[in-house]
CSV table of C-alpha atoms in Angstrom, one decimal:
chain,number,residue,atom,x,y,z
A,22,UNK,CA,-25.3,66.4,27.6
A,23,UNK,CA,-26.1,67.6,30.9
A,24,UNK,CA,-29.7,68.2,32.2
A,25,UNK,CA,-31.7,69.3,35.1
A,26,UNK,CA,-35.2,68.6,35.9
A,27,UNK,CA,-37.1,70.7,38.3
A,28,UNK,CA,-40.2,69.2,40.4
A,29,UNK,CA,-40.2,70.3,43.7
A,30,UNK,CA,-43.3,68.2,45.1
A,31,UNK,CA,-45.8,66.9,45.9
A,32,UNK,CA,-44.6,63.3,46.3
A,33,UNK,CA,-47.0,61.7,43.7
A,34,UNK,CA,-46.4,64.9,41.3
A,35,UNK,CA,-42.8,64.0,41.8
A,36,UNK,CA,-43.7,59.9,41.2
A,37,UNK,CA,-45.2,61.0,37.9
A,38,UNK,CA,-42.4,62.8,36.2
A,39,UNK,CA,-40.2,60.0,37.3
A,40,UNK,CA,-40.4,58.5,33.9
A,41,UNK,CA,-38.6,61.1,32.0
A,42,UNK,CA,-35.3,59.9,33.3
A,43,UNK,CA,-35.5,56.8,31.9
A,44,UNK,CA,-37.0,58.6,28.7
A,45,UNK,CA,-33.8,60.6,28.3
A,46,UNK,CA,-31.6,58.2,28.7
A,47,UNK,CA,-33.0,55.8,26.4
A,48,UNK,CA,-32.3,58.7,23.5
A,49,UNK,CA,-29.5,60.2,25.2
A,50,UNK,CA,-27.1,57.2,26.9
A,51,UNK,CA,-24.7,59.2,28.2
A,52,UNK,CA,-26.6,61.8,29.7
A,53,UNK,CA,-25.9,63.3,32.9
A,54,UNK,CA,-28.8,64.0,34.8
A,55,UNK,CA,-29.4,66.5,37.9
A,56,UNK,CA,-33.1,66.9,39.9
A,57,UNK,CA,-34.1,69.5,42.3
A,58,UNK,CA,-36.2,68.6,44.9
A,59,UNK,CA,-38.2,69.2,48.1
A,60,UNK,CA,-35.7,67.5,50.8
A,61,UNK,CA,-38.8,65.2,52.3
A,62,UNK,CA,-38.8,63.4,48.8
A,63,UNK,CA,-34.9,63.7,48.1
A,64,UNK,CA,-34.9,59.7,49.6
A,65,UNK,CA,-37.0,58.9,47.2
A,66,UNK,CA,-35.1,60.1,43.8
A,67,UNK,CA,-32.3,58.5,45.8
A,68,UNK,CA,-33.7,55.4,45.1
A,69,UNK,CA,-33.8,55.8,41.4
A,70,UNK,CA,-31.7,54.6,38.5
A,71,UNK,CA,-30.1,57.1,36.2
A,72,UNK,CA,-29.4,60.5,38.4
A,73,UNK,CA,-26.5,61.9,39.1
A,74,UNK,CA,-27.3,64.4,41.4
A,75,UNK,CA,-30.1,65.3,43.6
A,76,UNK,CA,-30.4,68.5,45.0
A,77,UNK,CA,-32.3,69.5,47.8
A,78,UNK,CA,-34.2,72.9,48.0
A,79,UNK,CA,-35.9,73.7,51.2
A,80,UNK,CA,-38.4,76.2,49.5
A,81,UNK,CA,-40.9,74.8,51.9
A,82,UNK,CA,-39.3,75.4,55.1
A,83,UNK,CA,-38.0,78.9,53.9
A,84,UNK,CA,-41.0,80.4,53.3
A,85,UNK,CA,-41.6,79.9,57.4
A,86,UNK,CA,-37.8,81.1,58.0
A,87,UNK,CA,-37.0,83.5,55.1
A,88,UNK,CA,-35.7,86.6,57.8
A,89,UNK,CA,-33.0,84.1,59.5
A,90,UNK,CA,-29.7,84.3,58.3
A,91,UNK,CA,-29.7,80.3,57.8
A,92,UNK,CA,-32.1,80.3,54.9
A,93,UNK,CA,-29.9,83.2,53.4
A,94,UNK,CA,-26.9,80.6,53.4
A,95,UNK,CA,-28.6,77.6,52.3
A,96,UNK,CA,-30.2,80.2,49.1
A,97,UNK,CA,-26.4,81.0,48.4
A,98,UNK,CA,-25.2,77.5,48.6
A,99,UNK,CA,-27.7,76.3,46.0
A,100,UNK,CA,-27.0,79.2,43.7
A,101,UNK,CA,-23.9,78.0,43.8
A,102,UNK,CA,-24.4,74.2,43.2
A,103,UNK,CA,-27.0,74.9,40.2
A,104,UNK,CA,-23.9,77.5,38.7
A,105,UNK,CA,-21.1,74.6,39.5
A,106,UNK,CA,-22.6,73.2,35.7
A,107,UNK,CA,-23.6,74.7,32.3
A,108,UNK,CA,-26.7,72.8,31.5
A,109,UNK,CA,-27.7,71.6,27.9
A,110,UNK,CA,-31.3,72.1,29.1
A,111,UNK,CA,-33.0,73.1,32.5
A,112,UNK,CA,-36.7,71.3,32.5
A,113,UNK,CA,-39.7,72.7,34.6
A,114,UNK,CA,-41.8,69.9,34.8
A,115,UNK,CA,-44.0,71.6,37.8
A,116,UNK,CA,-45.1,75.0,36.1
A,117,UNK,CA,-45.4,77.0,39.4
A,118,UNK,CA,-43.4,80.3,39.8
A,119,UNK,CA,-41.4,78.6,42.5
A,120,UNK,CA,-39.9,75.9,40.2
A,121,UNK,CA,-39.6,78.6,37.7
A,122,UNK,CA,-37.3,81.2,39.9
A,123,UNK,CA,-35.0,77.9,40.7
A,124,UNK,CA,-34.6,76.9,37.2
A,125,UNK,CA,-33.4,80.4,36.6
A,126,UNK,CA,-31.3,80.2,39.2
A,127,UNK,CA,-29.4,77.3,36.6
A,128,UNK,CA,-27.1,78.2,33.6
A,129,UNK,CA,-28.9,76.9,31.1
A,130,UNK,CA,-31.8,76.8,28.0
A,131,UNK,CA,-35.0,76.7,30.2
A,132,UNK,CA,-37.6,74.8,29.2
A,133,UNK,CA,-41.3,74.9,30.6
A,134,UNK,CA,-45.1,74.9,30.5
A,135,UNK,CA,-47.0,77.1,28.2
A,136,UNK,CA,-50.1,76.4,29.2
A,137,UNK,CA,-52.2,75.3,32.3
A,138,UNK,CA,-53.4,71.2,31.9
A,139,UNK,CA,-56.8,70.3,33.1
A,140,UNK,CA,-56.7,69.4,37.0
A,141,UNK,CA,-52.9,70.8,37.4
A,142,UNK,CA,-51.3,74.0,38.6
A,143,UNK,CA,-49.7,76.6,36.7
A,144,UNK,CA,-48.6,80.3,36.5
A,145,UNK,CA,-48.2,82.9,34.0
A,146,UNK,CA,-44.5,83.3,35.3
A,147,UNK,CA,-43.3,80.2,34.6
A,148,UNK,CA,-44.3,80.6,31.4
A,149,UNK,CA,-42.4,83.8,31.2
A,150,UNK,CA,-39.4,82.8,32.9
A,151,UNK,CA,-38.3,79.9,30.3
A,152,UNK,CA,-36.6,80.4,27.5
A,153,UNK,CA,-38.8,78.2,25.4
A,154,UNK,CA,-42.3,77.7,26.8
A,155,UNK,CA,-43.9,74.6,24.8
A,156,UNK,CA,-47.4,73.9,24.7
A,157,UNK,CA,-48.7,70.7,26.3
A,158,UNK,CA,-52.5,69.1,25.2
A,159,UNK,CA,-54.5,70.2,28.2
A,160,UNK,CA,-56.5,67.0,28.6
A,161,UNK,CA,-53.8,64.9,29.3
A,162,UNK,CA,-52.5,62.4,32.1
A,163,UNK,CA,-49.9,64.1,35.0
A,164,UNK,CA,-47.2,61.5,34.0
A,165,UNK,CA,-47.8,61.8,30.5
A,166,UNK,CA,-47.8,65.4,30.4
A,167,UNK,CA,-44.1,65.6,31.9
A,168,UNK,CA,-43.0,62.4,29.6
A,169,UNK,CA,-44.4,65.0,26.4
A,170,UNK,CA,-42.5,68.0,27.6
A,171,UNK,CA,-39.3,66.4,28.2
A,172,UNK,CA,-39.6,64.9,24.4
A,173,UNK,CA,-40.2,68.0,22.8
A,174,UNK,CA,-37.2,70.1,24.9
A,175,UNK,CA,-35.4,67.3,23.7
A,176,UNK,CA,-36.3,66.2,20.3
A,177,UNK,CA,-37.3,62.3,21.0
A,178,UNK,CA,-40.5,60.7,20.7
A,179,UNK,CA,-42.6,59.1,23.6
A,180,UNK,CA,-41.9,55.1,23.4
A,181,UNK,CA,-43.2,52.4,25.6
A,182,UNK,CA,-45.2,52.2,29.1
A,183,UNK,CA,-43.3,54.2,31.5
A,184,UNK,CA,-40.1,53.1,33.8
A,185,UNK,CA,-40.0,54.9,37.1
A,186,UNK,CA,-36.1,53.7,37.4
A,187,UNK,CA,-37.4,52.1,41.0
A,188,UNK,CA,-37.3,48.2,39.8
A,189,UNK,CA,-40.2,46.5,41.0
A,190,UNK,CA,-41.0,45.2,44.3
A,191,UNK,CA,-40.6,41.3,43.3
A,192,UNK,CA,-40.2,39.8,47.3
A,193,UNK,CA,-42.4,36.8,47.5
A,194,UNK,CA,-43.9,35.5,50.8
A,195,UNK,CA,-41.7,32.5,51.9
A,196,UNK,CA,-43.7,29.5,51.9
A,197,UNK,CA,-44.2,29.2,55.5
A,198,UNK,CA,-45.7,33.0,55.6
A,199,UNK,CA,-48.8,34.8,54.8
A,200,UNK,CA,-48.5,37.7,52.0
A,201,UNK,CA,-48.7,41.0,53.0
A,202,UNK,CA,-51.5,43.7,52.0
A,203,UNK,CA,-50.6,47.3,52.5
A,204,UNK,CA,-53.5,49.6,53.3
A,205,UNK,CA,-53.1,53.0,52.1
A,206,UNK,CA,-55.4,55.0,54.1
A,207,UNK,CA,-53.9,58.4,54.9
A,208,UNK,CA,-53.6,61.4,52.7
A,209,UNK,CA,-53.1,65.1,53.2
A,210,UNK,CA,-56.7,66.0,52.6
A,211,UNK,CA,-59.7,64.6,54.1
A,212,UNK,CA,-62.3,64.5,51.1
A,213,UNK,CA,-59.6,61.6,49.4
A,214,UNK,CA,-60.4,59.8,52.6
A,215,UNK,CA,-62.3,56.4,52.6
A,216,UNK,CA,-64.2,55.5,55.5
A,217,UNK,CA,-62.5,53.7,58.4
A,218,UNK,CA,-65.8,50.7,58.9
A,219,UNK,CA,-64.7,50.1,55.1
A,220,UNK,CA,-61.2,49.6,55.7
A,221,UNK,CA,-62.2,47.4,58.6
A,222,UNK,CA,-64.7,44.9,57.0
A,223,UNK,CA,-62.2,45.0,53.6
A,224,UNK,CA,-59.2,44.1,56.1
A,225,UNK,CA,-61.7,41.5,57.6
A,226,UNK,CA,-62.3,39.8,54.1
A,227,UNK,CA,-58.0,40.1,53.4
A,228,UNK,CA,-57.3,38.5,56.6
A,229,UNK,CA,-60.2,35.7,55.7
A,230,UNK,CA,-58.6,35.0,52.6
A,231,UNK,CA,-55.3,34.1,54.4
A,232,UNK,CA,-53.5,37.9,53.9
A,233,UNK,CA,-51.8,40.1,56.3
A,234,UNK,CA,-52.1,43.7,56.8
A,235,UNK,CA,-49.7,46.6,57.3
A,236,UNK,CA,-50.7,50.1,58.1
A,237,UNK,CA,-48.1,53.2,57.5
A,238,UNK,CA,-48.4,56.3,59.0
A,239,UNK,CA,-47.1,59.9,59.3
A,240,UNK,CA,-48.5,62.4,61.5
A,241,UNK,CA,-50.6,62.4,64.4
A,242,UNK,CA,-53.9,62.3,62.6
A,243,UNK,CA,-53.1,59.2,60.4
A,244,UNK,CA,-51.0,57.7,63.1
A,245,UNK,CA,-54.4,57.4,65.3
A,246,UNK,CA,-55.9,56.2,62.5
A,247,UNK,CA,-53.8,53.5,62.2
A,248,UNK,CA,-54.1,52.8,65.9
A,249,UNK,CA,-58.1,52.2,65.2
A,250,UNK,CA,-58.0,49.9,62.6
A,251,UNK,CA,-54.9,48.0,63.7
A,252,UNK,CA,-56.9,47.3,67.2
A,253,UNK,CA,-60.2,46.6,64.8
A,254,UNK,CA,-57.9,44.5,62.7
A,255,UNK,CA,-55.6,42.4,65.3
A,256,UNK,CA,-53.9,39.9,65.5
A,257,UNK,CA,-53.3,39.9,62.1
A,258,UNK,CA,-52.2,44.0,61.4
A,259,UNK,CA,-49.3,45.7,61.8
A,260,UNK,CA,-49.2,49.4,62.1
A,261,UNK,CA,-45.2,50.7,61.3
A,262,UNK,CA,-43.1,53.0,63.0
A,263,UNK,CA,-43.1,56.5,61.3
A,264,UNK,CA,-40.7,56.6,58.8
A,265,UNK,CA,-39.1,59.1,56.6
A,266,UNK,CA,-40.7,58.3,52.5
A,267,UNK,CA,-37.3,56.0,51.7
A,268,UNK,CA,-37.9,53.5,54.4
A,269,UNK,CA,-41.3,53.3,53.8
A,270,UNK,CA,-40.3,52.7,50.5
A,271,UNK,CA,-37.8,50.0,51.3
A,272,UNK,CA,-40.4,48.7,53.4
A,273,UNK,CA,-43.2,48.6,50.5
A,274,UNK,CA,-40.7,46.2,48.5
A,275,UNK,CA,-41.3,43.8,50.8
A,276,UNK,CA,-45.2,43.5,50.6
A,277,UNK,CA,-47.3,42.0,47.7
A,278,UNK,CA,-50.1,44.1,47.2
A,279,UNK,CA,-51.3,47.5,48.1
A,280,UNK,CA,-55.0,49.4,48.1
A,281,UNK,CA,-55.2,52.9,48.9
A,282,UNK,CA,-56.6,56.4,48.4
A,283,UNK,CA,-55.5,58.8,45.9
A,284,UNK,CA,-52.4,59.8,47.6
A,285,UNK,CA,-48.4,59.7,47.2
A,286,UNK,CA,-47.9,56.3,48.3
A,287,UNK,CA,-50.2,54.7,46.0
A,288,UNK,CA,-48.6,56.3,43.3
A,289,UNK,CA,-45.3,54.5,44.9
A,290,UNK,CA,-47.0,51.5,44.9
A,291,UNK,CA,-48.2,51.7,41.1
A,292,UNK,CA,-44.0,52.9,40.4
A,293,UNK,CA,-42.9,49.6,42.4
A,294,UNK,CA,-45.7,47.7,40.0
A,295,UNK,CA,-47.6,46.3,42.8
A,296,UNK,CA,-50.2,44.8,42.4
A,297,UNK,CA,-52.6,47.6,43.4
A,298,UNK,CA,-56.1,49.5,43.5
A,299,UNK,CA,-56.3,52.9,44.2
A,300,UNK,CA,-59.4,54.9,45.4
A,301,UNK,CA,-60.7,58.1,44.1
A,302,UNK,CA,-63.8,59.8,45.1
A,303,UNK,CA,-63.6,62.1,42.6
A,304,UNK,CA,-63.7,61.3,38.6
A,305,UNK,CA,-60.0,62.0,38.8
A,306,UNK,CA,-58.2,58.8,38.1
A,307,UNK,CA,-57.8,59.5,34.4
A,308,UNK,CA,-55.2,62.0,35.2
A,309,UNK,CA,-53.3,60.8,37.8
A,310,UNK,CA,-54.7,56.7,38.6
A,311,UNK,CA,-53.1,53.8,36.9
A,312,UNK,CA,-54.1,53.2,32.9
A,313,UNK,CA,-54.1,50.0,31.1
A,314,UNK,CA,-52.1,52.4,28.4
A,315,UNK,CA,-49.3,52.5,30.8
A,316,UNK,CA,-49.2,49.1,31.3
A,317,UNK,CA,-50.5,48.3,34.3
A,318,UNK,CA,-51.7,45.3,34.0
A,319,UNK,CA,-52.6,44.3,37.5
A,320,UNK,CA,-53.5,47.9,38.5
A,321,UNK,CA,-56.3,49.7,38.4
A,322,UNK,CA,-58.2,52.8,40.3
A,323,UNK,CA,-61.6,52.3,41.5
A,324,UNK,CA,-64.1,55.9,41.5
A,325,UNK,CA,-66.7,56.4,43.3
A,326,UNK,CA,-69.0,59.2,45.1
A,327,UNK,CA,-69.5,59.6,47.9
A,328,UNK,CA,-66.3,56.9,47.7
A,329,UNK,CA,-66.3,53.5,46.0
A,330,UNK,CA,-68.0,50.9,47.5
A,331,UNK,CA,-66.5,47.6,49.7
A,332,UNK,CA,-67.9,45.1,47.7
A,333,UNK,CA,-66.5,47.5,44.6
A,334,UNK,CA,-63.1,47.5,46.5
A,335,UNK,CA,-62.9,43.9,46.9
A,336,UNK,CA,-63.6,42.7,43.4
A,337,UNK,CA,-61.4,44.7,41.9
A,338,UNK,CA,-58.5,43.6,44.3
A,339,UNK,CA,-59.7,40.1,44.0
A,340,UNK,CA,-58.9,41.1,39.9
A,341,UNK,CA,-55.7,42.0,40.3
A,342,UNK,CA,-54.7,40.2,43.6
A,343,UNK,CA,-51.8,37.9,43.2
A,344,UNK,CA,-52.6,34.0,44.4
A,345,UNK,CA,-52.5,33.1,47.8
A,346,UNK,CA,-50.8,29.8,48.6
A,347,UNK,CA,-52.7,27.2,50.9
């Protein structure tokens, strides 16, 4: 059997329909497994366990370039990478029109949403374009709603907490160092924000209680960011280098705990099973935050409006937090 799964982005979008590779190869061991992708987040499937293939699909980028003759090549080169195999079944886990045109683009059964699920995308095309639209609950969790559709394309059943095929991010401080506390504080939009004298006096209490602190970054806006509170925050911050989403992640394996907002690398951090809070000022986290029901143990999400409170913040770290050696 040979399958292809199409989620273009976002990055946590793409973090929650991880799971279904694991899913199918739990029913289906010798499955060969394909994934089209957005090339920023290409390093990231990269990283997984149980794909053969990833393919990269600039869709992106081409909608800024689509008169140059360059996009007109790399269009004919994927056409003929997703016709180099007959699929068993072509998955659109994202639901957009976009994902829908490239999964017709396969040779293949295509399989898709038939219906729009509360908080997510979707549109009519993509229903029209697949083969065999299936209906999905429309209350339902993000990684839960891919983990349903794959099942039912397939003809398995839904088992266990989900496996993001990323292993888990086990490094231990040595016993001569301090542990490491990432602080998620960047997204793409500014009303997932939390506010920067919060990260300061919760990076205060972390480095009182014998943590360090890292800060990533991308982009001008989160880099400066970054530059505040590591200055607020020193000696004991480090702000890194900008990196593309794979370094970052081999970097995140070597921390021990992670708070953030609502953004892609928190949804890393809950894949690498960190121990982790994550910040919504929206009553959103039952869609896309980390649930007991999917094991999460020592991860939870924190809501709040305008935005959760510090002391909030801090007692639910201090929940979750692994111990600190003296």
């Amino acid at each position: 059997m040979r399958i292809l799964i199409v989620k273009l982005s976002s990055l946590g979008d793409v973090v929650h329909a991880m799971p279904v590779v694991h899913d199918i190869l739990r029913v289906h061991t010798a499955a060969t497994i394909d994934w089209v992708v957005e090339p920023g987040f290409a390093p990231l499937l990269r990283r997984m366990h149980g794909l053969a293939e990833v393919i990269e699909c600039p869709l992106r980028r081409w909608t800024r370039t689509w008169w140059r003759g360059t996009m007109r090549r790399e269009l004919r080169a994927l056409r003929e990478r997703l016709d180099a195999h007959a699929y068993d079944a072509i998955l659109d886990l994202q639901g957009l029109t976009k994902s829908a045109l490239v999964a017709w683009l396969a040779r293949g059964t295509r399989f898709g949403l038939a219906n729009r699920t509360e908080g997510a995308s979707h549109e009519p095309p993509a229903r029209w374009l697949a083969h065999r639209p299936i209906r999905i609950e429309p209350r339902i969790h993000a990684l839960d709603r891919s983990r349903e559709l794959a099942a039912r394309a397939l003809g398995y059943r839904v088992e266990g907490p989900p496996d993001f095929g990323l292993g888990h991010a086990t490094a231990a401080a040595r016993a001569d160092e301090q542990p490491t506390l990432l602080f998620i504080h960047g997204s793409s939009r500014a009303d997932k924000l939390w506010p920067e004298t919060d990260w300061i006096a919760l990076g205060r209490r972390a480095l009182d209680d014998r943590w360090r602190l890292a800060l990533p970054q991308a982009g001008a806006e989160e880099a400066a960011r970054a530059a505040r509170l590591g200055a607020a925050l020193a000696p004991g911050c480090t702000v890194w280098p900008s990196l593309d989403i794979g370094a970052v992640i081999d970097r995140m394996r070597g921390v021990q705990g992670a708070i953030g907002v609502d953004s892609g690398l928190s949804h890393i951090a809950t894949a690498l099973d960190l121990p982790h809070v994550q910040l919504y000022n929206f009553p959103t986290a039952w869609r896309t935050g980390p649930l007991p029901s999917h094991g999460h143990r020592h991860q939870v999400a924190i809501e709040g409006r305008p935005a959760p409170t510090l002391d909030a913040v801090w007692q639910a770290w201090c929940g979750v937090k692994p111990a600190v050696r003296g």
